[in-house]
XYZ file of C-alpha atoms in Angstrom:
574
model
C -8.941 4.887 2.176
C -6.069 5.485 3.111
C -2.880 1.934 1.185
C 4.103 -6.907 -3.724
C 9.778 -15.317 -8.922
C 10.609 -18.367 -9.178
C 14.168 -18.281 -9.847
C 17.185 -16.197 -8.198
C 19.964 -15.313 -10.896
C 22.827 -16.146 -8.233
C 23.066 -16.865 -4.479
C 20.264 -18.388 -2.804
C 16.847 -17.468 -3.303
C 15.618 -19.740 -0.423
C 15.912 -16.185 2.069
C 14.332 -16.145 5.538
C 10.786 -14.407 5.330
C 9.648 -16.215 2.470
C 12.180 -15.048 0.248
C 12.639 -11.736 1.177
C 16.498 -11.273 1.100
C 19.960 -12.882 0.188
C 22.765 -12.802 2.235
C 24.238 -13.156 5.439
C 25.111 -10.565 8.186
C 23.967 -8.952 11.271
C 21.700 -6.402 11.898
C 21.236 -3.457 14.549
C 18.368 -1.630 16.009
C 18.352 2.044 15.456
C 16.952 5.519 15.591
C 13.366 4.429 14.143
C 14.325 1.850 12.269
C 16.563 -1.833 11.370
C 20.171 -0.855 9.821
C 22.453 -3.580 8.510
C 25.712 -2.742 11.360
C 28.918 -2.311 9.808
C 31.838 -0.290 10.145
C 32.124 2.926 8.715
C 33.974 3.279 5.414
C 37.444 5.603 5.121
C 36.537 9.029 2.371
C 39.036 9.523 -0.399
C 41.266 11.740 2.005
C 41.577 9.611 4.974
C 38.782 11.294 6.898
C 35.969 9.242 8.031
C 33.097 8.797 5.526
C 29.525 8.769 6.331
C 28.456 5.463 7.118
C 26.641 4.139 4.358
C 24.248 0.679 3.525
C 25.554 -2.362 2.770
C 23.744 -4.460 0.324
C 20.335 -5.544 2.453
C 21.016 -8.848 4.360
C 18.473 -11.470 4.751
C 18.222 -11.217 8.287
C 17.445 -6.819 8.112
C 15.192 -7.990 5.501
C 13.094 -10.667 7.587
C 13.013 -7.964 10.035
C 11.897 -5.042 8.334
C 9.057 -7.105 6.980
C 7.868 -8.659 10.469
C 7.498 -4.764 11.520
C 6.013 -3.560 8.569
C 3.853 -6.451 9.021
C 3.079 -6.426 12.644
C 1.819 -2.118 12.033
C 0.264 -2.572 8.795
C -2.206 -5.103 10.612
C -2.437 -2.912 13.654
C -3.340 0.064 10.959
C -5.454 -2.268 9.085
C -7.447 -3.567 12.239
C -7.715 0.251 13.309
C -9.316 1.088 9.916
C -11.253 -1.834 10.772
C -12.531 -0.206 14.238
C -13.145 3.241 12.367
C -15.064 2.007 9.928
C -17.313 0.255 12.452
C -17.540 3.205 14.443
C -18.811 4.839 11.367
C -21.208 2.061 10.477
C -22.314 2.354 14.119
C -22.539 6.072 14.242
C -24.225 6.846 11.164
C -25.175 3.867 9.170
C -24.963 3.419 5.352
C -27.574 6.234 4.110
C -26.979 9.891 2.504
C -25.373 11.469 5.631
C -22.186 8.772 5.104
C -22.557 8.599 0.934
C -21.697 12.683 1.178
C -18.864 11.608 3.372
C -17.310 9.098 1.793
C -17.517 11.631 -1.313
C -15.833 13.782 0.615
C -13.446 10.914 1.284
C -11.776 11.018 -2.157
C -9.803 13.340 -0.945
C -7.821 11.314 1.445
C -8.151 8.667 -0.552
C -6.140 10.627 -3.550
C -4.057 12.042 -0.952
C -2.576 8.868 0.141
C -2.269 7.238 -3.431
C -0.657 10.177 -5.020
C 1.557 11.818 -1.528
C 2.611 8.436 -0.019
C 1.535 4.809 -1.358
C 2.596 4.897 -5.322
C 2.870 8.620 -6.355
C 5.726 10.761 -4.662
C 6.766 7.345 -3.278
C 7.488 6.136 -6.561
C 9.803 9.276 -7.448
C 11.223 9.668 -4.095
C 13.099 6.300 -3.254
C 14.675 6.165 -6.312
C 15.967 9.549 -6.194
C 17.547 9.305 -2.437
C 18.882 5.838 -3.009
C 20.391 7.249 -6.261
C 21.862 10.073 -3.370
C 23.083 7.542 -0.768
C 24.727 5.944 -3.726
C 26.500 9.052 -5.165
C 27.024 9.687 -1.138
C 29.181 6.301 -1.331
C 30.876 7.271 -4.125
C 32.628 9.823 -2.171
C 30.704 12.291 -4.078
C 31.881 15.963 -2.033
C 29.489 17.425 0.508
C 25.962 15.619 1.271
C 24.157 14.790 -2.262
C 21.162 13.901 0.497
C 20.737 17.146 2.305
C 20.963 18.791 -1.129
C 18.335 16.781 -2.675
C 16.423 17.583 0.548
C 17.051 21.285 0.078
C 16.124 21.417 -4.032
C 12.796 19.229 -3.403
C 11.033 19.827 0.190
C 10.363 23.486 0.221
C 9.118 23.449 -3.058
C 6.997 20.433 -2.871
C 5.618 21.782 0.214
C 4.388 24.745 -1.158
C 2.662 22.696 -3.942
C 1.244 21.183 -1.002
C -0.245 24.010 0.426
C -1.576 25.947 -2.983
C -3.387 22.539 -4.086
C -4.654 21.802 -0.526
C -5.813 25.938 -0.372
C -7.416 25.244 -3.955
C -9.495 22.096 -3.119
C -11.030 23.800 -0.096
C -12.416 26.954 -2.468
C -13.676 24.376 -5.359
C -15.341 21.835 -2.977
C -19.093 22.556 -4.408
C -17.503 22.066 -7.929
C -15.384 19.074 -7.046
C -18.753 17.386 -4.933
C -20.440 18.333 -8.236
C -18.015 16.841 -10.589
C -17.369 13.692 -8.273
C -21.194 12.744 -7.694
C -23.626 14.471 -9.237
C -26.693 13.003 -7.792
C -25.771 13.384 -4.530
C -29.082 14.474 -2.333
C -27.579 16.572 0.287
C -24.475 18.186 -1.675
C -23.838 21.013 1.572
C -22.673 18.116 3.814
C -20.026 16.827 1.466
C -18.758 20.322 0.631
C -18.225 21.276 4.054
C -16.792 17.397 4.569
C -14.634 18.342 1.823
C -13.301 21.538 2.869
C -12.099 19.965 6.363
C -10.603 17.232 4.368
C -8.526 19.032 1.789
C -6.115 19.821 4.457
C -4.651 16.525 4.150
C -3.471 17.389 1.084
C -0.236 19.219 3.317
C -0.387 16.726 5.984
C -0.102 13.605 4.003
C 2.831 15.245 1.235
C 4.836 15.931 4.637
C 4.014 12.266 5.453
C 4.853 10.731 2.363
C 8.182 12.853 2.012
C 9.194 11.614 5.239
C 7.980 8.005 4.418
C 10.210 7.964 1.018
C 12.903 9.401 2.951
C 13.343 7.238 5.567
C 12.544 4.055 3.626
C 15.555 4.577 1.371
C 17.790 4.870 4.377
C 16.076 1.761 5.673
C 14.301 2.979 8.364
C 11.012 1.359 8.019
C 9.297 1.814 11.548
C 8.140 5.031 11.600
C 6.538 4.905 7.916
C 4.872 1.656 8.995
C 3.402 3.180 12.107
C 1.373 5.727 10.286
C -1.949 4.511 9.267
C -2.165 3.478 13.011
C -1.784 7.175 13.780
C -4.212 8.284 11.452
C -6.794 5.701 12.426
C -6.536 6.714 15.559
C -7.300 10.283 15.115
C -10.241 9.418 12.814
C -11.860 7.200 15.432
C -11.201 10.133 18.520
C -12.526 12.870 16.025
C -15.792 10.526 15.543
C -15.999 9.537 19.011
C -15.511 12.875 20.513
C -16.838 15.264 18.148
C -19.743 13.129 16.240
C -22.824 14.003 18.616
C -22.409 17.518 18.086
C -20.659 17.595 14.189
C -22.863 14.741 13.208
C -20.442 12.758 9.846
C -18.122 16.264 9.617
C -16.387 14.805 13.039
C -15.449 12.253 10.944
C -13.798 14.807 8.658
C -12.128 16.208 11.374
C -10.699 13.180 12.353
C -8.980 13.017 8.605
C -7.105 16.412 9.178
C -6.066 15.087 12.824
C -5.146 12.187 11.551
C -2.853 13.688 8.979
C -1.271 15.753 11.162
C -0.765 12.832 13.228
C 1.059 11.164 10.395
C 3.704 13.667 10.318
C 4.690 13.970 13.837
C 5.169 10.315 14.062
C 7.998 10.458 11.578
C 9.375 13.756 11.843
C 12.135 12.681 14.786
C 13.320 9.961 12.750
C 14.091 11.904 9.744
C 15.096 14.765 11.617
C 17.967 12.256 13.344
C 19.021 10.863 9.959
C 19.722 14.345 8.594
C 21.258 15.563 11.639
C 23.668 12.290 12.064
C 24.682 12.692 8.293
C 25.579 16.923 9.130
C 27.640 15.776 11.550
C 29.049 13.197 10.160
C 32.263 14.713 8.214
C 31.209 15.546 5.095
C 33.316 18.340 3.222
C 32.117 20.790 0.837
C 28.626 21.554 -0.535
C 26.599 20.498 -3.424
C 23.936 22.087 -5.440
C 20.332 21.445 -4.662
C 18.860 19.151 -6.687
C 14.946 18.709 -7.917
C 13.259 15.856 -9.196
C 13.798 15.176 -12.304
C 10.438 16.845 -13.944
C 9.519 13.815 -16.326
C 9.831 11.194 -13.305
C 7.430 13.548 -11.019
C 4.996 13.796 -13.995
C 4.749 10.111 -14.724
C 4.764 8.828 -10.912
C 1.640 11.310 -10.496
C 0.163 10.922 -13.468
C 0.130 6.777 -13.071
C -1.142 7.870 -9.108
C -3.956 9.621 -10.359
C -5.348 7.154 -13.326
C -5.077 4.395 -10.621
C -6.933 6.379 -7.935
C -9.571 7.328 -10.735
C -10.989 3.881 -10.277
C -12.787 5.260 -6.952
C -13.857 8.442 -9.255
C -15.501 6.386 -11.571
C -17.398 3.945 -8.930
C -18.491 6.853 -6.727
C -19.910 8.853 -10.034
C -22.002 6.077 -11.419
C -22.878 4.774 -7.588
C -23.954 8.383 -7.287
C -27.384 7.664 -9.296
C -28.263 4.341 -7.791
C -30.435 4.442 -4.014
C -28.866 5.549 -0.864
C -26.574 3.360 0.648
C -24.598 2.226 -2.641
C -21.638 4.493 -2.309
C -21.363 3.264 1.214
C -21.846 -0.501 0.405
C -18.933 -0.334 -2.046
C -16.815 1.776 0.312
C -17.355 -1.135 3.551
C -16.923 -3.728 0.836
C -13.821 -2.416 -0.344
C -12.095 -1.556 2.905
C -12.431 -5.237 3.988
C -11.569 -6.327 0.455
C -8.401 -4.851 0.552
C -6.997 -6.023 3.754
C -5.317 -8.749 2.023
C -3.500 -6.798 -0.716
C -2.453 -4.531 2.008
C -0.378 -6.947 3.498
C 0.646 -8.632 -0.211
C 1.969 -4.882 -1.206
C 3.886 -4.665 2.056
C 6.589 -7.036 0.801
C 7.450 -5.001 -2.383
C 6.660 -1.757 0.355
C 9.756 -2.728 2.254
C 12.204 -4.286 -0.563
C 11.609 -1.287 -3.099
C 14.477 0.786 -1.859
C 16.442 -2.532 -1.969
C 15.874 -2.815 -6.037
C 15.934 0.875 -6.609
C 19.545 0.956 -4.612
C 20.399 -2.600 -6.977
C 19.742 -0.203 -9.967
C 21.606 2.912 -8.783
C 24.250 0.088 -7.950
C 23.844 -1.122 -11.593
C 23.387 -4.835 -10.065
C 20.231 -5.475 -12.367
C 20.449 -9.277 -11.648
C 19.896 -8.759 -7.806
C 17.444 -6.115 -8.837
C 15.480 -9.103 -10.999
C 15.383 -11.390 -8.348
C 14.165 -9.275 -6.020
C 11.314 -8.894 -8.059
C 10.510 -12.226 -9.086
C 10.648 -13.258 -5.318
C 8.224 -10.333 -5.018
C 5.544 -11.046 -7.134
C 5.946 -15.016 -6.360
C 5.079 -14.194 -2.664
C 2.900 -11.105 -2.745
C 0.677 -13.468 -5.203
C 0.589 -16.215 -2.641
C -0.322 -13.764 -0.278
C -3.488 -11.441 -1.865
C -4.518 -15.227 -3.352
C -4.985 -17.067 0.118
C -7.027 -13.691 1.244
C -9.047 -13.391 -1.678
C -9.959 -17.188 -1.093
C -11.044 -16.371 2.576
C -12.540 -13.268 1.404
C -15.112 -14.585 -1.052
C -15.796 -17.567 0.801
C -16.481 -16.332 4.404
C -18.325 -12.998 3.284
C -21.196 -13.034 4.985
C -20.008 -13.804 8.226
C -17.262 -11.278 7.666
C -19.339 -8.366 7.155
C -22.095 -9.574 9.856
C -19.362 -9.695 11.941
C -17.665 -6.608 11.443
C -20.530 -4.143 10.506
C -24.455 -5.378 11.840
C -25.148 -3.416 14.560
C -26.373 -0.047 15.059
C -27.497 1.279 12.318
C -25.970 -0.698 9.876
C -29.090 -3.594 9.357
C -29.123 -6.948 7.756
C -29.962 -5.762 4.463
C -26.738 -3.633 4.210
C -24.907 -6.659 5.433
C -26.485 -8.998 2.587
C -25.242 -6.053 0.082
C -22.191 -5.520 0.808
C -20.908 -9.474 1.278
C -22.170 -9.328 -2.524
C -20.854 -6.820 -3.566
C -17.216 -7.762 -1.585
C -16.967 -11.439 -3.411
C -17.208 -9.501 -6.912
C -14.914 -6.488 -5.829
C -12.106 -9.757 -4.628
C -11.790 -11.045 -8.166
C -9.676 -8.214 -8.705
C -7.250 -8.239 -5.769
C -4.590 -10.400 -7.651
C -4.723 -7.481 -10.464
C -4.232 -4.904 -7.607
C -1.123 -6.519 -6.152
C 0.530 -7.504 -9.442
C -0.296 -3.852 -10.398
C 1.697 -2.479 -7.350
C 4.567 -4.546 -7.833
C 4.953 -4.395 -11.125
C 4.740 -0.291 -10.878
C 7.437 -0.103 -8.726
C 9.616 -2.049 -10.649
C 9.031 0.356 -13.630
C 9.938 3.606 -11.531
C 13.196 2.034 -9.586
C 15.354 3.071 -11.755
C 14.741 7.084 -11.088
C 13.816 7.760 -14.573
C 10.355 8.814 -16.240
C 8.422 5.626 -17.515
C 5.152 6.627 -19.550
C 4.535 2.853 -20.280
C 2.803 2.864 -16.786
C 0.584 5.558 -17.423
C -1.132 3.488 -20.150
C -1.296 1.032 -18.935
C -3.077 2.371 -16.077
C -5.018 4.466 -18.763
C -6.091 1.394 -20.139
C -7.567 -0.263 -17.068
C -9.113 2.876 -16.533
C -10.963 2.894 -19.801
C -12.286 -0.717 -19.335
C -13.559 0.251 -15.810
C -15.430 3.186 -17.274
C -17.058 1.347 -20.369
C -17.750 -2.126 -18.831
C -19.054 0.261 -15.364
C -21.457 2.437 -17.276
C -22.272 -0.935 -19.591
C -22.996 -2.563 -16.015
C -24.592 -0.177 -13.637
C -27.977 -0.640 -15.261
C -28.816 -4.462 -14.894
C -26.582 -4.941 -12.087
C -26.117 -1.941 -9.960
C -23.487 -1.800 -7.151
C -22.103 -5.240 -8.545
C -21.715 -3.975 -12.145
C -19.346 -1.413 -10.893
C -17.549 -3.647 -8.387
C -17.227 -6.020 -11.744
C -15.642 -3.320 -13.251
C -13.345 -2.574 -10.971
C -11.951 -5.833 -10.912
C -11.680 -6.224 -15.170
C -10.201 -3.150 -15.772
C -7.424 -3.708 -12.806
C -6.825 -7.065 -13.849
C -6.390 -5.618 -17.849
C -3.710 -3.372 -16.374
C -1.861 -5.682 -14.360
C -1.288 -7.741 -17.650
C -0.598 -5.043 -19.716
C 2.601 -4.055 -16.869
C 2.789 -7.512 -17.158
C 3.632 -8.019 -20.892
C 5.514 -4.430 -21.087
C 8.504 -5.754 -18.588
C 12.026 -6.081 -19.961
C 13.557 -3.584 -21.810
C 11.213 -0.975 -20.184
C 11.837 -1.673 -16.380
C 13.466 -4.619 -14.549
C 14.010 -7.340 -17.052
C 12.256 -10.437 -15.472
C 11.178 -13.842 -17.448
C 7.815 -13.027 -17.799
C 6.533 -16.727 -19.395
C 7.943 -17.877 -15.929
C 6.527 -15.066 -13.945
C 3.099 -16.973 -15.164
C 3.746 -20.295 -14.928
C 4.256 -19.015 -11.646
C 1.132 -17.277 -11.404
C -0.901 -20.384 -11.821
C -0.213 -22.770 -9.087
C -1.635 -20.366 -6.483
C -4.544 -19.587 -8.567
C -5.529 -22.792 -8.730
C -5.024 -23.585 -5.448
C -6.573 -20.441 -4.373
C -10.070 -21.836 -6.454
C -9.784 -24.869 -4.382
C -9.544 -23.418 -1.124
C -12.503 -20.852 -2.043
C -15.156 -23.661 -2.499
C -14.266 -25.730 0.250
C -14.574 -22.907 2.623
C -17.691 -21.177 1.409
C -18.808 -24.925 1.438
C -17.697 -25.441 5.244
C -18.352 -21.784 6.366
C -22.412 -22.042 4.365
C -22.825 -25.121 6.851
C -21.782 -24.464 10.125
C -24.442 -22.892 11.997
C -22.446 -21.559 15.243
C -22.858 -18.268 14.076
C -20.425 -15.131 12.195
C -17.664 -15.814 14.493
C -17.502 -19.530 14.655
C -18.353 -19.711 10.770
C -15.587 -17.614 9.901
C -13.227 -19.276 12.393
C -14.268 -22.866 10.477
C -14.051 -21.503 7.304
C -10.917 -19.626 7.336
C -9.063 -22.756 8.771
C -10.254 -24.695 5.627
C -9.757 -21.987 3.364
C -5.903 -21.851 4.815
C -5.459 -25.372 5.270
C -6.484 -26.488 1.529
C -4.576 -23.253 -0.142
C -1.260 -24.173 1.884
C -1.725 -27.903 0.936
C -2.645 -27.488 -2.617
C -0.163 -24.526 -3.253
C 2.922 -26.665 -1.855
C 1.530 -29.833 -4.056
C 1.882 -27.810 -6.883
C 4.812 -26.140 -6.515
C 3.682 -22.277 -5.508
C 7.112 -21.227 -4.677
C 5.313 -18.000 -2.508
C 3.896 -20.989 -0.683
C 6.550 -22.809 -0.554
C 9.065 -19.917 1.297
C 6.247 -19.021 3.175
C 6.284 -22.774 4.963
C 10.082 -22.949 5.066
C 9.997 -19.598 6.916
C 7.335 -20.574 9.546
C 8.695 -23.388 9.861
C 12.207 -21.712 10.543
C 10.351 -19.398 13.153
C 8.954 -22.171 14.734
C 12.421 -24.481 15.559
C 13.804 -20.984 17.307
C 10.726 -20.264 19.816
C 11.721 -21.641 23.418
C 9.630 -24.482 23.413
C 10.512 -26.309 20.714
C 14.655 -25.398 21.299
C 13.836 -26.960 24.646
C 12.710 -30.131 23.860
């Protein structure tokens, strides 16, 4: 459901927050968000112009990440608690298969309205507006871009959310076809389809307020929609039975919006009032850009089409086995994708800038740390599973059986985080620039095909682990093909040192996966103090064996604890 290199061209790489900005200068608190203070610059004739954003300092940087940080694990720890509730609730049987079919939905929702779709088409397009604002460009290129793209996106919105609900039995149909009890899902699917409104709001807002740096109120979303899932289930699910669950999607969504709407509201506002002269014609997307950004949304989101259609025909429970092992799975990419989630505007502002050197480093810093980051969790992942999932999910009607499934089925489904975060980054740095890029789309195309073939290749000897197999080859296959197409087509980074890169934390990420499941298999104090053991190792061995050999993620990611550490009381004090 609804979800980032080694060498800097100039200044220091070396940034607080392993890496995550250059620069100096200090920062201010603000209206939703971190803002780089400085003084407002003078307009062409003498007025004062709208205060506009410096290049990102280290210091807003550091920040912005420690709050997207701090709510995506709040959001990700909610999921956690919904998920359990629905474990609790209703199991892993037919009742939650036809509602995590009705779950694509959301799931679609939130790739294509807010994580990589509109997202991806959005920040580049108000960054390139700020800049043009800068410029001294007459009236507010902003507000006009808000005007030529929100009321028609909205009512694209509405007619595809309106159109879901009246084809759910054909879209249940099409999306799992062996599905015993297809009424549940459709009605499942009807309630959800009206987060097809409620997450476009949310993901214009998000996009919006990124690129003017605000990056609170966009982080504190999934915690909003968690929250309404878990009341919906809580307070509706004796009576509704899995469609409270539902029910808690469309709160949730709605949810989503209100937490953002003041903030955006007070940016727009701030800039009417700010001074600016004259008016500007609306302006749409570009029509190319929207196409690609949705189209590369949709073939990466297809992946869950494609496991939910062949777990369709397996026994009860599959679809739901996949769906815990996922969810768990992911938590670690989550956080990797946060850092390119938070310095995306910064490279798409670099480009509209034309500063493609700041705009390279960015991203080599990027997928150097994000690595580091989805590697250490996929270690901890694979080798504490068991205890994870018994720990998380065995109790109520979720039994020891499902537990032993879906631990299996969540070490195969982790071979392919690395692909997953190297495919986010790398994505974004294809779109910065504001310009359609149909490179993307095949290589997500590509993946696709692999997961298809080797998935219905798979399904019969191996079941739900075929298709989490799957998953992770054709990801992986479309993370190198982004890989190898980078340079002339999108930010031109080294890619031979992008890999030699790339290695050091694999390897140490091998190392630290053995010794833990190795610790974590012997320690018989139970799910809690097993995973307690074997995460330490699995953390301790990564961090030593990554700074041995050289994994500059690790190596930021040290500097910058230890930074945080000399400037808590304590230590200052002694």
């Amino acid at each position: 459901m609804p979800g980032q290199g080694p060498t800097a061209p100039t200044g220091s790489a070396q940034g607080t927050a392993a890496g995550l900005g250059r620069g100096g200068g200090p920062t201010a608190w603000a209206g939703g968000g971190f803002t780089p203070a400085v003084p407002a610059p003078a307009a062409e004739d003498g007025r004062s112009a709208p205060r506009e954003l410096p290049p990102a300092s280290r210091n807003f940087l550091a920040k912005a990440a420690l709050v997207t940080a701090g709510l995506s694990v709040a959001g990700a720890l909610l999921g956690l608690v919904r998920d359990q509730a629905l474990a609790r609730l209703f199991g892993a049987g037919s009742d939650t298969d036809a509602f995590l079919v009705a779950w694509t939905v959301p799931e679609f929702a939130a790739t294509l309205l807010i994580e990589d779709g509109l997202a991806f088409a959005l920040i580049p397009a108000f960054s390139m507006a700020l800049a043009r604002r800068a410029q001294g460009v007459p009236g507010d290129p902003v507000r006009a871009l808000v005007a030529g793209t929100l009321p028609r996106l909205a009512l694209a919105f509405v007619a595809v959310g309106a159109l879901l609900a009246g084809i759910a039995p054909q879209v249940v149909e099409v999306l799992a076809p062996g599905l015993p009890d297809p009424a549940l899902a459709v009605d499942c699917t009807r309630i959800t389809a009206t987060c097809v409104v409620s997450f476009g709001l949310a993901g214009y807002c998000s996009a919006a307020l990124r690129a003017h740096r605000r990056y609170l109120a966009p982080a504190a979303i999934y915690v909003a929609y968690n929250i309404g899932i878990i009341t919906g289930m809580l307070v509706l699910g004796g009576q509704w039975g899995v469609r409270a669950a539902a029910a808690g999607v469309a709160v949730g969504g709605c949810l989503m919006v209100v937490v953002q709407l003041p903030a955006l509201l007070g940016q727009l506002r701030k800039k009417a009032d700010s001074g600016a002269r004259g008016e500007e014609e609306a302006r749409p997307l570009d029509t190319a850009l929207l196409a690609t950004v949705l189209l590369f949304a949709l073939c990466r989101q297809s992946q869950v089409l494609v496991e939910r259609f062949l777990a369709s025909s397996l026994p009860s429970g599959a679809i739901s086995h996949l769906n815990y092992a996922q969810k768990v799975a992911q938590m670690p990419m989550i956080l990797s994708v946060m850092v390119c989630t938070v310095t995306f505007p910064v490279v798409a502002r670099a480009l509209a800038d034309g500063d493609v050197e700041r705009a390279k480093g960015r991203v080599e810093r990027d997928l150097a740390l994000a690595a580091s980051i989805v590697l250490l969790g996929t270690a901890a992942v694979v080798a504490c599973a068991p205890q994870i999932i018994e720990l998380l999910f065995q109790r109520g009607a979720f039994t020891t059986e499902d537990t032993a499934a879906t631990a299996g089925v969540m070490r195969v489904y982790a071979l392919g985080l690395l692909g997953q975060t190297l495919t986010g980054v790398l994505a974004r740095s294809y779109f910065s620039a504001g310009r359609g890029a149909w490179y993307p789309v095949g290589a997500m195309a590509t993946g696709i095909a692999v997961t298809s073939a080797a998935g219905a290749l798979a399904v019969g000897p191996w079941g739900v682990y075929g298709i989490a197999a799957a998953n992770a080859a054709g990801i992986t296959v479309t993370a190198l093909v982004l890989l190898a197409g980078m340079g002339p087509r999108s930010v031109p980074v080294h890619v031979p040192s992008v890999l030699r890169e790339l290695a050091a934390p694999v390897l140490a990420a091998v190392a630290a996966t053995l010794a833990g499941a190795l610790v974590a298999a012997r320690f018989d104090g139970g799910p809690p103090a097993g995973l307690a053991v074997g995460g330490l190792t699995v953390t301790g061995v990564f961090l030593a064996a990554g700074r041995a050999l050289g994994a500059q993620g690790v190596v930021h990611a040290l500097r910058f604890a230890g930074s945080v550490t000399r400037r808590l009381p304590y230590v200052r004090s002694r």
